[in-house]
mmCIF file of C-alpha atoms in Angstrom:
data_model
loop_
_atom_site.group_PDB
_atom_site.id
_atom_site.type_symbol
_atom_site.label_atom_id
_atom_site.label_comp_id
_atom_site.label_asym_id
_atom_site.label_seq_id
_atom_site.Cartn_x
_atom_site.Cartn_y
_atom_site.Cartn_z
ATOM 1 C CA UNK M 1 -30.914 -17.558 -28.665
ATOM 2 C CA UNK M 2 -32.581 -18.683 -31.812
ATOM 3 C CA UNK M 3 -31.468 -22.192 -32.039
ATOM 4 C CA UNK M 4 -28.807 -24.736 -30.950
ATOM 5 C CA UNK M 5 -27.924 -27.584 -33.308
ATOM 6 C CA UNK M 6 -25.214 -30.247 -33.975
ATOM 7 C CA UNK M 7 -23.744 -32.161 -36.970
ATOM 8 C CA UNK M 8 -22.084 -35.538 -36.401
ATOM 9 C CA UNK M 9 -20.191 -37.751 -38.661
ATOM 10 C CA UNK M 10 -19.327 -41.322 -38.043
ATOM 11 C CA UNK M 11 -17.054 -44.024 -39.271
ATOM 12 C CA UNK M 12 -19.708 -46.611 -39.970
ATOM 13 C CA UNK M 13 -21.743 -44.641 -42.156
ATOM 14 C CA UNK M 14 -21.779 -41.654 -44.384
ATOM 15 C CA UNK M 15 -25.070 -40.238 -43.202
ATOM 16 C CA UNK M 16 -24.989 -37.020 -40.988
ATOM 17 C CA UNK M 17 -26.506 -37.272 -37.691
ATOM 18 C CA UNK M 18 -27.409 -34.649 -35.033
ATOM 19 C CA UNK M 19 -30.071 -32.598 -33.587
ATOM 20 C CA UNK M 20 -31.470 -29.079 -33.658
ATOM 21 C CA UNK M 21 -33.472 -27.222 -30.926
ATOM 22 C CA UNK M 22 -35.300 -24.095 -31.857
ATOM 23 C CA UNK M 23 -36.225 -21.426 -29.210
ATOM 24 C CA UNK M 24 -38.975 -18.732 -29.296
ATOM 25 C CA UNK M 25 -38.401 -15.131 -27.871
ATOM 26 C CA UNK M 26 -39.331 -14.719 -24.252
ATOM 27 C CA UNK M 27 -39.470 -17.657 -21.712
ATOM 28 C CA UNK M 28 -38.594 -21.184 -23.100
ATOM 29 C CA UNK M 29 -39.124 -24.383 -20.842
ATOM 30 C CA UNK M 30 -37.324 -27.728 -21.934
ATOM 31 C CA UNK M 31 -38.909 -30.786 -20.293
ATOM 32 C CA UNK M 32 -38.558 -34.436 -20.524
ATOM 33 C CA UNK M 33 -37.377 -37.646 -18.494
ATOM 34 C CA UNK M 34 -33.991 -38.317 -17.378
ATOM 35 C CA UNK M 35 -31.283 -38.787 -19.972
ATOM 36 C CA UNK M 36 -33.353 -37.412 -22.848
ATOM 37 C CA UNK M 37 -30.943 -34.612 -23.697
ATOM 38 C CA UNK M 38 -32.042 -31.529 -21.710
ATOM 39 C CA UNK M 39 -28.480 -31.055 -20.077
ATOM 40 C CA UNK M 40 -26.934 -31.705 -23.257
ATOM 41 C CA UNK M 41 -28.789 -28.693 -24.928
ATOM 42 C CA UNK M 42 -27.575 -26.451 -22.085
ATOM 43 C CA UNK M 43 -23.900 -27.853 -22.192
ATOM 44 C CA UNK M 44 -23.894 -27.118 -26.131
ATOM 45 C CA UNK M 45 -25.105 -23.506 -25.643
ATOM 46 C CA UNK M 46 -22.393 -22.742 -22.941
ATOM 47 C CA UNK M 47 -19.888 -24.720 -24.809
ATOM 48 C CA UNK M 48 -20.355 -22.561 -27.944
ATOM 49 C CA UNK M 49 -20.291 -19.365 -25.881
ATOM 50 C CA UNK M 50 -16.872 -20.217 -24.435
ATOM 51 C CA UNK M 51 -18.518 -20.812 -21.031
ATOM 52 C CA UNK M 52 -18.026 -24.523 -20.373
ATOM 53 C CA UNK M 53 -16.181 -23.481 -16.935
ATOM 54 C CA UNK M 54 -19.627 -22.484 -15.578
ATOM 55 C CA UNK M 55 -20.838 -26.030 -15.929
ATOM 56 C CA UNK M 56 -18.591 -27.283 -13.072
ATOM 57 C CA UNK M 57 -16.451 -29.418 -15.258
ATOM 58 C CA UNK M 58 -13.019 -29.369 -16.604
ATOM 59 C CA UNK M 59 -12.507 -27.664 -19.949
ATOM 60 C CA UNK M 60 -11.989 -31.179 -21.623
ATOM 61 C CA UNK M 61 -14.692 -31.780 -24.304
ATOM 62 C CA UNK M 62 -14.952 -35.478 -23.380
ATOM 63 C CA UNK M 63 -16.084 -34.560 -19.804
ATOM 64 C CA UNK M 64 -18.024 -31.670 -20.735
ATOM 65 C CA UNK M 65 -20.234 -32.794 -23.525
ATOM 66 C CA UNK M 66 -22.272 -35.668 -23.865
ATOM 67 C CA UNK M 67 -20.445 -38.832 -25.289
ATOM 68 C CA UNK M 68 -22.827 -38.935 -28.338
ATOM 69 C CA UNK M 69 -21.057 -35.801 -29.499
ATOM 70 C CA UNK M 70 -17.512 -36.785 -28.597
ATOM 71 C CA UNK M 71 -17.140 -40.547 -28.714
ATOM 72 C CA UNK M 72 -20.118 -43.092 -29.624
ATOM 73 C CA UNK M 73 -23.949 -43.319 -29.611
ATOM 74 C CA UNK M 74 -26.456 -46.098 -30.173
ATOM 75 C CA UNK M 75 -29.110 -45.400 -32.883
ATOM 76 C CA UNK M 76 -31.843 -48.074 -33.657
ATOM 77 C CA UNK M 77 -29.748 -50.863 -31.774
ATOM 78 C CA UNK M 78 -26.552 -49.884 -33.814
ATOM 79 C CA UNK M 79 -23.508 -48.395 -32.286
ATOM 80 C CA UNK M 80 -21.830 -45.590 -34.124
ATOM 81 C CA UNK M 81 -18.192 -44.142 -33.406
ATOM 82 C CA UNK M 82 -17.836 -40.211 -33.764
ATOM 83 C CA UNK M 83 -15.258 -39.164 -36.182
ATOM 84 C CA UNK M 84 -16.247 -35.547 -36.393
ATOM 85 C CA UNK M 85 -18.883 -33.209 -34.698
ATOM 86 C CA UNK M 86 -19.663 -29.634 -34.878
ATOM 87 C CA UNK M 87 -22.066 -27.681 -32.708
ATOM 88 C CA UNK M 88 -23.718 -24.442 -34.012
ATOM 89 C CA UNK M 89 -25.464 -21.684 -31.988
ATOM 90 C CA UNK M 90 -27.453 -18.821 -33.615
ATOM 91 C CA UNK M 91 -27.785 -15.760 -31.672
ATOM 92 C CA UNK M 92 -29.388 -12.261 -32.120
ATOM 93 C CA UNK M 93 -28.583 -9.118 -30.467
ATOM 94 C CA UNK M 94 -30.867 -6.277 -29.516
ATOM 95 C CA UNK M 95 -30.202 -4.639 -32.928
ATOM 96 C CA UNK M 96 -31.517 -7.337 -34.771
ATOM 97 C CA UNK M 97 -27.998 -8.643 -36.143
ATOM 98 C CA UNK M 98 -27.860 -12.488 -36.344
ATOM 99 C CA UNK M 99 -24.652 -14.642 -35.833
ATOM 100 C CA UNK M 100 -24.090 -18.262 -36.305
ATOM 101 C CA UNK M 101 -21.393 -19.386 -34.014
ATOM 102 C CA UNK M 102 -19.739 -22.719 -35.091
ATOM 103 C CA UNK M 103 -17.405 -24.732 -32.860
ATOM 104 C CA UNK M 104 -15.956 -28.028 -33.208
ATOM 105 C CA UNK M 105 -16.329 -30.860 -30.505
ATOM 106 C CA UNK M 106 -14.425 -33.514 -32.228
ATOM 107 C CA UNK M 107 -12.141 -32.557 -35.125
ATOM 108 C CA UNK M 108 -9.320 -34.204 -36.949
ATOM 109 C CA UNK M 109 -7.449 -30.634 -37.125
ATOM 110 C CA UNK M 110 -5.653 -29.933 -34.007
ATOM 111 C CA UNK M 111 -5.593 -26.252 -34.595
ATOM 112 C CA UNK M 112 -9.438 -26.164 -34.071
ATOM 113 C CA UNK M 113 -9.016 -26.935 -30.470
ATOM 114 C CA UNK M 114 -9.333 -23.414 -29.236
ATOM 115 C CA UNK M 115 -11.035 -21.646 -32.359
ATOM 116 C CA UNK M 116 -14.649 -20.608 -33.049
ATOM 117 C CA UNK M 117 -16.137 -19.630 -36.424
ATOM 118 C CA UNK M 118 -18.481 -16.727 -36.450
ATOM 119 C CA UNK M 119 -20.741 -16.496 -39.589
ATOM 120 C CA UNK M 120 -22.326 -13.007 -39.888
ATOM 121 C CA UNK M 121 -23.712 -11.152 -42.735
ATOM 122 C CA UNK M 122 -22.589 -13.606 -45.365
ATOM 123 C CA UNK M 123 -19.054 -13.598 -44.206
ATOM 124 C CA UNK M 124 -17.158 -15.701 -41.625
ATOM 125 C CA UNK M 125 -14.095 -15.396 -39.453
ATOM 126 C CA UNK M 126 -12.124 -17.528 -36.948
ATOM 127 C CA UNK M 127 -11.681 -16.373 -33.426
ATOM 128 C CA UNK M 128 -9.681 -17.744 -30.738
ATOM 129 C CA UNK M 129 -10.479 -18.757 -27.214
ATOM 130 C CA UNK M 130 -8.936 -19.902 -23.769
ATOM 131 C CA UNK M 131 -5.707 -17.992 -24.779
ATOM 132 C CA UNK M 132 -3.931 -14.951 -23.728
ATOM 133 C CA UNK M 133 -5.875 -11.574 -24.516
ATOM 134 C CA UNK M 134 -8.976 -13.455 -25.727
ATOM 135 C CA UNK M 135 -10.934 -10.535 -23.777
ATOM 136 C CA UNK M 136 -8.981 -7.806 -25.607
ATOM 137 C CA UNK M 137 -7.450 -8.782 -28.859
ATOM 138 C CA UNK M 138 -9.600 -7.958 -32.002
ATOM 139 C CA UNK M 139 -9.502 -11.684 -32.837
ATOM 140 C CA UNK M 140 -10.308 -12.930 -29.435
ATOM 141 C CA UNK M 141 -13.790 -14.493 -29.227
ATOM 142 C CA UNK M 142 -14.672 -12.918 -25.895
ATOM 143 C CA UNK M 143 -13.824 -9.351 -27.460
ATOM 144 C CA UNK M 144 -16.294 -10.248 -30.395
ATOM 145 C CA UNK M 145 -19.087 -11.605 -28.107
ATOM 146 C CA UNK M 146 -18.857 -8.203 -25.986
ATOM 147 C CA UNK M 147 -19.225 -6.060 -28.943
ATOM 148 C CA UNK M 148 -22.013 -8.321 -30.525
ATOM 149 C CA UNK M 149 -24.115 -8.127 -27.033
ATOM 150 C CA UNK M 150 -22.998 -4.633 -26.178
ATOM 151 C CA UNK M 151 -21.519 -5.434 -22.767
ATOM 152 C CA UNK M 152 -18.748 -3.217 -21.572
ATOM 153 C CA UNK M 153 -16.774 -5.001 -18.974
ATOM 154 C CA UNK M 154 -15.411 -2.902 -15.927
ATOM 155 C CA UNK M 155 -11.663 -1.961 -15.932
ATOM 156 C CA UNK M 156 -9.333 -0.805 -13.297
ATOM 157 C CA UNK M 157 -8.587 2.880 -14.342
ATOM 158 C CA UNK M 158 -4.896 2.666 -13.347
ATOM 159 C CA UNK M 159 -3.898 -0.839 -14.734
ATOM 160 C CA UNK M 160 -6.435 -0.938 -17.424
ATOM 161 C CA UNK M 161 -7.044 -4.487 -16.622
ATOM 162 C CA UNK M 162 -10.633 -6.183 -16.519
ATOM 163 C CA UNK M 163 -11.999 -6.437 -12.875
ATOM 164 C CA UNK M 164 -14.835 -8.774 -14.259
ATOM 165 C CA UNK M 165 -14.978 -10.972 -17.186
ATOM 166 C CA UNK M 166 -17.695 -12.514 -19.260
ATOM 167 C CA UNK M 167 -17.449 -15.822 -17.478
ATOM 168 C CA UNK M 168 -18.404 -14.050 -14.245
ATOM 169 C CA UNK M 169 -21.447 -12.134 -15.947
ATOM 170 C CA UNK M 170 -22.670 -15.191 -17.602
ATOM 171 C CA UNK M 171 -22.487 -17.237 -14.230
ATOM 172 C CA UNK M 172 -25.428 -14.950 -13.147
ATOM 173 C CA UNK M 173 -27.529 -16.556 -15.858
ATOM 174 C CA UNK M 174 -26.883 -20.036 -14.949
ATOM 175 C CA UNK M 175 -27.880 -21.993 -11.820
ATOM 176 C CA UNK M 176 -26.251 -25.434 -11.266
ATOM 177 C CA UNK M 177 -28.939 -27.878 -10.249
ATOM 178 C CA UNK M 178 -27.165 -29.473 -7.255
ATOM 179 C CA UNK M 179 -25.315 -26.678 -5.620
ATOM 180 C CA UNK M 180 -26.984 -23.564 -7.297
ATOM 181 C CA UNK M 181 -30.158 -23.332 -5.055
ATOM 182 C CA UNK M 182 -27.876 -23.112 -1.808
ATOM 183 C CA UNK M 183 -25.061 -21.236 -3.334
ATOM 184 C CA UNK M 184 -26.044 -18.793 -6.084
ATOM 185 C CA UNK M 185 -23.333 -18.463 -8.854
ATOM 186 C CA UNK M 186 -21.418 -21.376 -7.375
ATOM 187 C CA UNK M 187 -19.777 -22.553 -10.495
ATOM 188 C CA UNK M 188 -18.271 -19.081 -11.158
ATOM 189 C CA UNK M 189 -14.642 -18.968 -11.881
ATOM 190 C CA UNK M 190 -12.802 -16.560 -9.722
ATOM 191 C CA UNK M 191 -9.874 -15.722 -12.162
ATOM 192 C CA UNK M 192 -7.996 -14.691 -8.767
ATOM 193 C CA UNK M 193 -10.537 -11.671 -8.536
ATOM 194 C CA UNK M 194 -10.926 -10.625 -5.047
ATOM 195 C CA UNK M 195 -14.656 -10.822 -3.834
ATOM 196 C CA UNK M 196 -15.697 -11.601 -7.313
ATOM 197 C CA UNK M 197 -19.146 -12.654 -6.497
ATOM 198 C CA UNK M 198 -19.900 -9.298 -4.471
ATOM 199 C CA UNK M 199 -18.318 -7.254 -7.337
ATOM 200 C CA UNK M 200 -20.536 -9.099 -9.736
ATOM 201 C CA UNK M 201 -23.722 -8.288 -7.980
ATOM 202 C CA UNK M 202 -22.698 -4.711 -7.592
ATOM 203 C CA UNK M 203 -22.093 -4.419 -11.357
ATOM 204 C CA UNK M 204 -25.277 -5.930 -12.248
ATOM 205 C CA UNK M 205 -27.099 -3.471 -10.053
ATOM 206 C CA UNK M 206 -25.031 -0.597 -11.425
ATOM 207 C CA UNK M 207 -23.649 0.183 -7.820
ATOM 208 C CA UNK M 208 -20.446 2.394 -7.496
ATOM 209 C CA UNK M 209 -19.106 0.059 -4.800
ATOM 210 C CA UNK M 210 -17.078 -1.672 -7.690
ATOM 211 C CA UNK M 211 -15.157 1.782 -8.140
ATOM 212 C CA UNK M 212 -14.906 2.254 -4.464
ATOM 213 C CA UNK M 213 -13.347 -1.234 -4.312
ATOM 214 C CA UNK M 214 -10.855 -0.460 -6.914
ATOM 215 C CA UNK M 215 -9.736 2.673 -5.095
ATOM 216 C CA UNK M 216 -9.685 0.656 -1.795
ATOM 217 C CA UNK M 217 -7.543 -2.023 -3.379
ATOM 218 C CA UNK M 218 -5.313 0.654 -4.583
ATOM 219 C CA UNK M 219 -4.884 2.360 -1.502
ATOM 220 C CA UNK M 220 -4.166 -0.842 0.223
ATOM 221 C CA UNK M 221 -1.329 -1.766 -2.186
ATOM 222 C CA UNK M 222 -0.147 1.678 -1.596
ATOM 223 C CA UNK M 223 -0.090 1.147 2.184
ATOM 224 C CA UNK M 224 1.538 -2.080 1.956
ATOM 225 C CA UNK M 225 4.339 -0.616 -0.063
ATOM 226 C CA UNK M 226 4.812 2.068 2.512
ATOM 227 C CA UNK M 227 4.665 -0.448 5.384
ATOM 228 C CA UNK M 228 7.430 -2.569 3.511
ATOM 229 C CA UNK M 229 9.565 0.595 2.885
ATOM 230 C CA UNK M 230 9.116 1.756 6.633
ATOM 231 C CA UNK M 231 10.283 -1.775 7.706
ATOM 232 C CA UNK M 232 13.233 -1.703 5.443
ATOM 233 C CA UNK M 233 14.038 1.875 6.664
ATOM 234 C CA UNK M 234 14.071 0.637 10.339
ATOM 235 C CA UNK M 235 16.394 -2.313 9.682
ATOM 236 C CA UNK M 236 18.849 0.211 7.720
ATOM 237 C CA UNK M 237 18.535 2.439 10.462
ATOM 238 C CA UNK M 238 19.195 -0.125 13.164
ATOM 239 C CA UNK M 239 22.403 -1.417 11.139
ATOM 240 C CA UNK M 240 23.805 2.041 11.357
ATOM 241 C CA UNK M 241 22.679 2.511 14.974
ATOM 242 C CA UNK M 242 24.612 -0.378 15.895
ATOM 243 C CA UNK M 243 27.792 0.619 14.071
ATOM 244 C CA UNK M 244 27.899 4.327 15.448
ATOM 245 C CA UNK M 245 26.480 3.618 18.922
ATOM 246 C CA UNK M 246 23.630 6.208 18.870
ATOM 247 C CA UNK M 247 19.978 5.872 19.343
ATOM 248 C CA UNK M 248 16.753 7.634 18.285
ATOM 249 C CA UNK M 249 14.548 8.516 21.053
ATOM 250 C CA UNK M 250 10.873 8.364 19.960
ATOM 251 C CA UNK M 251 11.263 6.434 16.583
ATOM 252 C CA UNK M 252 8.747 3.639 16.378
ATOM 253 C CA UNK M 253 9.669 0.518 15.021
ATOM 254 C CA UNK M 254 6.424 -0.500 13.553
ATOM 255 C CA UNK M 255 4.651 1.239 10.864
ATOM 256 C CA UNK M 256 1.556 2.817 13.027
ATOM 257 C CA UNK M 257 -0.533 6.088 12.952
ATOM 258 C CA UNK M 258 0.971 9.019 14.676
ATOM 259 C CA UNK M 259 0.772 12.960 14.544
ATOM 260 C CA UNK M 260 2.347 14.961 11.735
ATOM 261 C CA UNK M 261 4.495 16.615 14.033
ATOM 262 C CA UNK M 262 5.640 13.753 15.872
ATOM 263 C CA UNK M 263 9.079 13.468 14.059
ATOM 264 C CA UNK M 264 9.978 17.056 14.859
ATOM 265 C CA UNK M 265 10.265 15.909 18.597
ATOM 266 C CA UNK M 266 12.529 13.251 17.596
ATOM 267 C CA UNK M 267 15.920 13.300 19.690
ATOM 268 C CA UNK M 268 19.193 11.834 18.429
ATOM 269 C CA UNK M 269 21.026 10.508 21.494
ATOM 270 C CA UNK M 270 24.632 9.289 21.643
ATOM 271 C CA UNK M 271 26.438 7.105 24.363
ATOM 272 C CA UNK M 272 28.893 9.034 26.421
ATOM 273 C CA UNK M 273 30.677 7.262 29.401
ATOM 274 C CA UNK M 274 27.910 4.490 29.487
ATOM 275 C CA UNK M 275 25.063 6.851 29.558
ATOM 276 C CA UNK M 276 22.832 8.096 26.670
ATOM 277 C CA UNK M 277 22.783 11.798 26.031
ATOM 278 C CA UNK M 278 21.099 14.005 23.493
ATOM 279 C CA UNK M 279 23.187 15.365 20.736
ATOM 280 C CA UNK M 280 22.596 18.922 21.577
ATOM 281 C CA UNK M 281 23.771 18.346 25.308
ATOM 282 C CA UNK M 282 26.910 16.188 24.075
ATOM 283 C CA UNK M 283 27.811 19.067 21.687
ATOM 284 C CA UNK M 284 27.864 21.702 24.511
ATOM 285 C CA UNK M 285 29.944 19.289 26.872
ATOM 286 C CA UNK M 286 32.374 18.585 24.272
ATOM 287 C CA UNK M 287 32.678 22.174 23.368
ATOM 288 C CA UNK M 288 33.519 23.094 27.168
ATOM 289 C CA UNK M 289 36.008 20.337 27.136
ATOM 290 C CA UNK M 290 37.696 21.634 24.174
ATOM 291 C CA UNK M 291 37.784 25.179 25.351
ATOM 292 C CA UNK M 292 39.473 24.151 28.562
ATOM 293 C CA UNK M 293 42.046 22.244 26.794
ATOM 294 C CA UNK M 294 42.962 25.165 24.538
ATOM 295 C CA UNK M 295 43.291 27.358 27.588
ATOM 296 C CA UNK M 296 45.614 24.729 29.348
ATOM 297 C CA UNK M 297 47.747 24.497 26.138
ATOM 298 C CA UNK M 298 48.167 28.423 25.941
ATOM 299 C CA UNK M 299 49.401 28.442 29.496
ATOM 300 C CA UNK M 300 51.839 25.612 28.964
ATOM 301 C CA UNK M 301 53.295 27.599 25.880
ATOM 302 C CA UNK M 302 53.746 30.687 28.017
ATOM 303 C CA UNK M 303 55.754 28.987 30.702
ATOM 304 C CA UNK M 304 58.017 26.973 28.262
ATOM 305 C CA UNK M 305 61.593 28.050 27.796
ATOM 306 C CA UNK M 306 61.953 29.464 24.456
ATOM 307 C CA UNK M 307 65.987 29.522 24.197
ATOM 308 C CA UNK M 308 66.095 26.310 22.446
ATOM 309 C CA UNK M 309 63.486 27.589 19.947
ATOM 310 C CA UNK M 310 65.637 30.751 19.396
ATOM 311 C CA UNK M 311 68.896 28.768 18.655
ATOM 312 C CA UNK M 312 67.176 26.602 16.261
ATOM 313 C CA UNK M 313 65.686 29.665 14.494
ATOM 314 C CA UNK M 314 69.141 31.265 14.099
ATOM 315 C CA UNK M 315 70.555 27.844 12.684
ATOM 316 C CA UNK M 316 67.616 27.889 10.137
ATOM 317 C CA UNK M 317 68.284 31.673 9.139
ATOM 318 C CA UNK M 318 71.955 30.896 8.262
ATOM 319 C CA UNK M 319 71.007 27.827 6.215
ATOM 320 C CA UNK M 320 68.454 29.854 4.284
ATOM 321 C CA UNK M 321 71.249 32.606 3.759
ATOM 322 C CA UNK M 322 73.621 30.031 2.238
ATOM 323 C CA UNK M 323 70.689 28.461 0.108
ATOM 324 C CA UNK M 324 70.064 31.874 -1.336
ATOM 325 C CA UNK M 325 73.459 32.464 -2.251
ATOM 326 C CA UNK M 326 73.910 29.182 -4.006
ATOM 327 C CA UNK M 327 70.588 29.850 -5.888
ATOM 328 C CA UNK M 328 71.895 33.213 -7.289
ATOM 329 C CA UNK M 329 75.089 31.825 -8.320
ATOM 330 C CA UNK M 330 73.242 29.137 -10.248
ATOM 331 C CA UNK M 331 70.687 31.580 -11.600
ATOM 332 C CA UNK M 332 73.855 33.398 -13.080
ATOM 333 C CA UNK M 333 75.321 30.284 -14.635
ATOM 334 C CA UNK M 334 71.767 29.386 -16.104
ATOM 335 C CA UNK M 335 71.613 32.739 -17.727
ATOM 336 C CA UNK M 336 75.063 32.291 -19.182
ATOM 337 C CA UNK M 337 74.550 29.004 -20.477
ATOM 338 C CA UNK M 338 71.281 29.944 -21.993
ATOM 339 C CA UNK M 339 73.006 32.700 -24.077
ATOM 340 C CA UNK M 340 75.549 30.362 -25.245
ATOM 341 C CA UNK M 341 72.971 27.879 -26.553
ATOM 342 C CA UNK M 342 71.302 30.674 -28.326
ATOM 343 C CA UNK M 343 74.468 31.806 -30.231
ATOM 344 C CA UNK M 344 75.565 28.134 -31.027
ATOM 345 C CA UNK M 345 71.977 27.740 -32.488
ATOM 346 C CA UNK M 346 72.299 30.777 -34.800
ATOM 347 C CA UNK M 347 75.916 29.791 -35.778
ATOM 348 C CA UNK M 348 74.467 26.219 -36.642
ATOM 349 C CA UNK M 349 71.717 28.112 -38.729
ATOM 350 C CA UNK M 350 74.436 30.023 -40.765
ATOM 351 C CA UNK M 351 76.486 26.826 -41.299
ATOM 352 C CA UNK M 352 73.422 25.048 -42.558
ATOM 353 C CA UNK M 353 72.931 27.906 -45.094
ATOM 354 C CA UNK M 354 76.375 27.819 -46.344
ATOM 355 C CA UNK M 355 76.285 24.089 -46.827
ATOM 356 C CA UNK M 356 73.077 24.335 -49.021
ATOM 357 C CA UNK M 357 74.980 27.029 -51.072
ATOM 358 C CA UNK M 358 77.721 24.674 -51.667
ATOM 359 C CA UNK M 359 75.613 22.099 -52.695
ATOM 360 C CA UNK M 360 74.114 24.426 -54.993
ATOM 361 C CA UNK M 361 77.369 25.189 -56.547
ATOM 362 C CA UNK M 362 78.171 21.774 -56.951
ATOM 363 C CA UNK M 363 74.873 21.341 -59.019
ATOM 364 C CA UNK M 364 75.731 24.283 -61.176
ATOM 365 C CA UNK M 365 79.124 22.691 -61.796
ATOM 366 C CA UNK M 366 77.611 19.432 -63.102
ATOM 367 C CA UNK M 367 75.168 21.391 -65.129
ATOM 368 C CA UNK M 368 78.040 23.292 -66.879
ATOM 369 C CA UNK M 369 79.676 20.046 -67.956
ATOM 370 C CA UNK M 370 76.496 18.873 -69.317
ATOM 371 C CA UNK M 371 75.897 21.913 -71.208
ATOM 372 C CA UNK M 372 79.369 22.044 -72.725
ATOM 373 C CA UNK M 373 78.218 19.460 -75.170
ATOM 374 C CA UNK M 374 75.021 21.185 -76.174
ATOM 375 C CA UNK M 375 74.530 24.236 -78.277
ATOM 376 C CA UNK M 376 71.216 25.458 -77.086
ATOM 377 C CA UNK M 377 69.757 25.769 -73.604
ATOM 378 C CA UNK M 378 67.241 23.092 -72.734
ATOM 379 C CA UNK M 379 64.917 25.755 -70.939
ATOM 380 C CA UNK M 380 64.680 28.588 -73.357
ATOM 381 C CA UNK M 381 66.371 27.052 -76.586
ATOM 382 C CA UNK M 382 68.704 30.025 -76.737
ATOM 383 C CA UNK M 383 72.157 29.509 -78.163
ATOM 384 C CA UNK M 384 74.921 29.088 -75.657
ATOM 385 C CA UNK M 385 78.671 29.425 -75.994
ATOM 386 C CA UNK M 386 81.012 26.574 -74.777
ATOM 387 C CA UNK M 387 82.907 27.684 -71.722
ATOM 388 C CA UNK M 388 86.465 26.262 -71.174
ATOM 389 C CA UNK M 389 86.863 24.347 -67.752
ATOM 390 C CA UNK M 390 90.118 26.284 -67.139
ATOM 391 C CA UNK M 391 88.413 29.673 -67.656
ATOM 392 C CA UNK M 392 86.972 31.451 -64.629
ATOM 393 C CA UNK M 393 83.081 31.530 -64.568
ATOM 394 C CA UNK M 394 81.576 34.899 -63.962
ATOM 395 C CA UNK M 395 78.233 35.902 -62.552
ATOM 396 C CA UNK M 396 76.951 36.507 -65.967
ATOM 397 C CA UNK M 397 77.797 33.148 -67.157
ATOM 398 C CA UNK M 398 75.939 31.744 -64.268
ATOM 399 C CA UNK M 399 72.723 33.595 -65.109
#
C-alpha cells in the first residue's frame, strides 16, 4: 500500500476537503490519541479493498466509515455537510505495477453503490462488487484483485467452486482490537464454508489437508446419498412385503457396514399356514401337493363311466357330417354364381363398347350435315362432294 486518501465535497463551500496518508515499504506504525483517525485510515483501506465485512460492521457505509466521510464534520468551529466523498487507495504488486483504486463513499449516483474504479497504466475501468460472480467474472472486482496480487484461490475440483474467498484470506491480515487477541480471525465471514478458519490456516501453510477435506466432503455427500437411497428402498420393500405377505430373513433395516457376501445368504420367506417358510422349501411342498393332485385326477378319470361321453361323441360326428354336406352345397353354389358374375361383367363391357360406337356414329352424322354446306374439308382443305341425305353412305365416304 503506497497511500490512502479521501476527497470530500460539502454543501456549505466549494473547497475540497479530505486527507492523505503515505506509507513506506516494510513496517509502518500509526500512532495517535483516541479519535484522531487511526481507525478511519484502516476502515478506508479495507473499504477500498472490498473487505468491510472484516471490520465487524454491516456493509452500510454510514456504520462502516467515519461520519466525516459520510455525513458531516466540524472544521475550525464550522459544521460542514458532506455532499460527495471519494476514497482512493494506491497499491503496488510484486511486479512493480501500480493501481489506484477509487470508490465513492457518498455519491449522488445510485449506480456507484457497488462499483469500484481502477486506474492503471493510464487507463481506467469500472468493476462491480458484492454481487453475484464478483470472484469469477472478468469485471468482478475480486477477480481483478486476485490477478493483480497473484493469489490463486482454492477450488473444489468437482464443482469448480471456490472453497475460500479473498475475504477469508484477508482476514488473516487483520486483528480486531477487542476480540482478535482471544479469537484470531474473529471477524472472518464464513460464507457457509465448513471449518473455514481451519481451511484458511491449512491454505496459508500450503498443507494438503484442504484437498483431503474436499475429498472427505465429497465422500460424505456420497454416503448421505447412499443412506437416503437405502432408506427409501427399505420403505418400498416393506410396502411390497406387506401386500404380498413375504419376508426377507437377514435384510437390515438400517444402512450399516456388512460383509460383501452378506446379501448372498439372504432368504426370502413366505407365510404358509400361519408359519414362515423359505421359498425353496415352500416350492418343494407345493410341487409335491401338485403331483399328488394329478395322480388323484388320473385315477378318477379311469374309474369314470365313459358311455355318456361316447354318445356325445357320436352326436357330434353326425352334426359334423351334416355341416360338411351343407358346406359342399354352398361351395358349388358359390362357384356357379361367381361364373355368372364374370359372364355378366364381360357382357356389360361389350355393351359399353357398342354404346360408344353408336355415339360415334351420331357424331359422324352430325358432321355430315355440317359438311353438306361446305366445299372444302376443314382439316385437309381438300374439295369434298355433296352427299344426298337419302343416299347410303359407304365406308369410303366416311373415310
